[in-house]
Amino acid sequence: MKFIYKYMSEVAAISFLKDPWIRVTPKAALNDPFECRPTQLTKERIVKKFKGQKSLSTQPNLIIHNFEGVMDYFGIVSLSKSFNDLLMWSHYADSHKGLMLEFDLDEIKKLTILYDDKIEDNVQYTHSRAFEGVGNSLNEIRRHYFLSKSPPWGYENEYRLVLPINLNMKVAFDQESKESLHDMKVLGFSAELSRNKSRFTEKYSLTHLNESDFDKLCDVWLNSSQSNTQFYQYIGYKALNRIYLGANSNIDLFKMLFDELSETPDPYRTFKSIITDEYNGIYHMKLDPDKYELIEQQL
């Protein structure tokens, strides 16, 4: 069994624990502006190698538009191979107020097995942005850019799932964004559906859409970096192993949540034993009294 980790803020963690879908981030919404952007030298190589081949245009600008356009319709699930990393806790778990989830990577891979064009691999940290491989296909070059970042990001030790936009995803809307509320209407939802007081709505299924609505979904996807509409991929409780609460997390709040979830137990994940009344596989990270380390303690 190989474990992989996801660091989350308190808000994101509560959302996941209540409804175990994980965020898929479109290319335009990534936090590094260099990501997924081919260099000028790479673009010139692409034009030279693929100009006029098969269905590709003979026009350089259209060839590059095709190359980058395909990437626009993929999103990234960011995970980490690093267990209990201090910087990850600070940067992605809201200064230790959130949590770290431990997943069985093999179980996650089973959930995406039907996506023929998905990419699943480690991110490579390199000083050179240019693609330096043979480049026998455009997908080979796209893969390079989906899985490459500069060395300063190396502390993330990232493992990525790169998935195409699809109707099996869920979507959540930002209630503080006019553009996102407009997206709700475009996708056939009523703003009246959401009555919670949080910034984001619950995650809505797209099962009411059909293939003829796919263009609408794509438009919402492409505009999501401005609207802040969010997309999610199903992970489920079966892939979830241990849960680690941050050193600054609201323990009472999470206990209340685990107690609530235990009232309707899932066959793949029991949060609390009905026999001993103890929490199962849930830990609280505490500061080591002498070292720059965190110590896990059973909740």
GROMACS .gro file of C-alpha atoms in nm, residues 135-267:
model
  133
  135GLY     CA    1   0.859   1.478  -2.891
  136ASN     CA    2   0.701   1.215  -3.114
  137SER     CA    3   0.352   1.332  -3.017
  138LEU     CA    4   0.188   1.648  -2.892
  139ASN     CA    5   0.058   1.454  -2.591
  140GLU     CA    6   0.416   1.372  -2.491
  141ILE     CA    7   0.499   1.742  -2.486
  142ARG     CA    8   0.177   1.830  -2.303
  143ARG     CA    9   0.263   1.570  -2.039
  144HIS     CA   10   0.598   1.742  -1.982
  145TYR     CA   11   0.430   2.076  -1.913
  146PHE     CA   12   0.160   1.930  -1.690
  147LEU     CA   13   0.428   1.766  -1.475
  148SER     CA   14   0.702   2.032  -1.462
  149LYS     CA   15   0.767   2.306  -1.209
  150SER     CA   16   1.066   2.516  -1.106
  151PRO     CA   17   1.294   2.399  -0.818
  152PRO     CA   18   1.162   2.643  -0.551
  153TRP     CA   19   0.838   2.440  -0.556
  154GLY     CA   20   1.025   2.120  -0.477
  155TYR     CA   21   0.926   2.122  -0.110
  156GLU     CA   22   0.572   2.025  -0.220
  157ASN     CA   23   0.699   1.687  -0.343
  158GLU     CA   24   0.388   1.683  -0.558
  159TYR     CA   25   0.206   1.392  -0.718
  160ARG     CA   26  -0.054   1.492  -0.976
  161LEU     CA   27  -0.370   1.356  -1.128
  162VAL     CA   28  -0.438   1.542  -1.453
  163LEU     CA   29  -0.796   1.482  -1.557
  164PRO     CA   30  -1.016   1.599  -1.847
  165ILE     CA   31  -1.326   1.800  -1.770
  166ASN     CA   32  -1.625   1.565  -1.769
  167LEU     CA   33  -1.989   1.535  -1.667
  168ASN     CA   34  -1.902   1.305  -1.375
  169MET     CA   35  -1.753   1.594  -1.181
  170LYS     CA   36  -1.926   1.802  -0.915
  171VAL     CA   37  -1.928   2.181  -0.900
  172ALA     CA   38  -1.948   2.439  -0.618
  173PHE     CA   39  -2.027   2.807  -0.658
  174ASP     CA   40  -1.884   3.113  -0.483
  175GLN     CA   41  -2.179   3.300  -0.333
  176GLU     CA   42  -1.971   3.620  -0.314
  177SER     CA   43  -1.904   3.618  -0.688
  178LYS     CA   44  -2.159   3.749  -0.938
  179GLU     CA   45  -1.984   3.554  -1.212
  180SER     CA   46  -2.009   3.230  -1.015
  181LEU     CA   47  -2.379   3.285  -0.938
  182HIS     CA   48  -2.426   3.342  -1.310
  183ASP     CA   49  -2.253   3.008  -1.369
  184MET     CA   50  -2.519   2.848  -1.144
  185LYS     CA   51  -2.792   2.967  -1.379
  186VAL     CA   52  -2.598   2.867  -1.691
  187LEU     CA   53  -2.564   2.511  -1.558
  188GLY     CA   54  -2.931   2.493  -1.463
  189PHE     CA   55  -2.914   2.548  -1.088
  190SER     CA   56  -3.116   2.792  -0.881
  191ALA     CA   57  -2.945   3.019  -0.630
  192GLU     CA   58  -3.231   2.932  -0.398
  193LEU     CA   59  -3.087   2.579  -0.368
  194SER     CA   60  -2.806   2.702  -0.148
  195ARG     CA   61  -2.919   2.816   0.195
  196ASN     CA   62  -2.598   2.765   0.391
  197LYS     CA   63  -2.411   3.067   0.522
  198SER     CA   64  -2.068   2.964   0.399
  199ARG     CA   65  -1.902   3.135   0.106
  200PHE     CA   66  -1.925   2.831  -0.120
  201THR     CA   67  -2.234   2.631  -0.195
  202GLU     CA   68  -2.247   2.259  -0.144
  203LYS     CA   69  -2.105   2.048  -0.427
  204TYR     CA   70  -2.367   1.989  -0.695
  205SER     CA   71  -2.379   1.688  -0.925
  206LEU     CA   72  -2.386   1.748  -1.301
  207THR     CA   73  -2.596   1.440  -1.377
  208HIS     CA   74  -2.883   1.654  -1.508
  209LEU     CA   75  -2.663   1.771  -1.795
  210ASN     CA   76  -2.627   1.578  -2.118
  211GLU     CA   77  -2.378   1.586  -2.405
  212SER     CA   78  -2.559   1.881  -2.566
  213ASP     CA   79  -2.487   2.085  -2.251
  214PHE     CA   80  -2.115   2.010  -2.257
  215ASP     CA   81  -2.029   2.338  -2.431
  216LYS     CA   82  -2.193   2.530  -2.144
  217LEU     CA   83  -1.989   2.333  -1.893
  218CYS     CA   84  -1.670   2.403  -2.088
  219ASP     CA   85  -1.742   2.776  -2.091
  220VAL     CA   86  -1.788   2.774  -1.712
  221TRP     CA   87  -1.468   2.572  -1.676
  222LEU     CA   88  -1.261   2.812  -1.889
  223ASN     CA   89  -1.391   3.115  -1.698
  224SER     CA   90  -1.353   2.960  -1.350
  225SER     CA   91  -1.030   3.143  -1.267
  226GLN     CA   92  -1.230   3.469  -1.280
  227SER     CA   93  -1.562   3.343  -1.139
  228ASN     CA   94  -1.408   3.122  -0.868
  229THR     CA   95  -1.649   2.839  -0.952
  230GLN     CA   96  -1.486   2.514  -0.834
  231PHE     CA   97  -1.482   2.161  -0.976
  232TYR     CA   98  -1.443   1.832  -0.791
  233GLN     CA   99  -1.349   1.468  -0.858
  234TYR     CA  100  -1.489   1.181  -0.652
  235ILE     CA  101  -1.242   1.017  -0.411
  236GLY     CA  102  -1.468   0.854  -0.154
  237TYR     CA  103  -1.398   0.717   0.191
  238LYS     CA  104  -1.254   0.388   0.068
  239ALA     CA  105  -0.933   0.563  -0.039
  240LEU     CA  106  -0.908   0.757   0.289
  241ASN     CA  107  -0.675   0.608   0.550
  242ARG     CA  108  -0.566   0.828   0.841
  243ILE     CA  109  -0.665   1.182   0.931
  244TYR     CA  110  -0.419   1.421   1.099
  245LEU     CA  111  -0.550   1.741   1.260
  246GLY     CA  112  -0.319   2.042   1.259
  247ALA     CA  113  -0.148   2.169   1.572
  248ASN     CA  114  -0.362   2.486   1.564
  249SER     CA  115  -0.685   2.317   1.455
  250ASN     CA  116  -1.017   2.357   1.633
  251ILE     CA  117  -1.029   2.012   1.793
  252ASP     CA  118  -1.379   2.056   1.937
  253LEU     CA  119  -1.516   2.155   1.596
  254PHE     CA  120  -1.366   1.849   1.428
  255LYS     CA  121  -1.483   1.619   1.708
  256MET     CA  122  -1.837   1.745   1.657
  257LEU     CA  123  -1.803   1.672   1.286
  258PHE     CA  124  -1.667   1.321   1.342
  259ASP     CA  125  -1.948   1.251   1.589
  260GLU     CA  126  -2.201   1.369   1.333
  261LEU     CA  127  -2.049   1.155   1.058
  262SER     CA  128  -2.046   0.853   1.291
  263GLU     CA  129  -2.426   0.869   1.321
  264THR     CA  130  -2.455   0.748   0.962
  265PRO     CA  131  -2.142   0.529   0.926
  266ASP     CA  132  -1.997   0.458   0.585
  267PRO     CA  133  -1.904   0.095   0.509
   0.00000   0.00000   0.00000
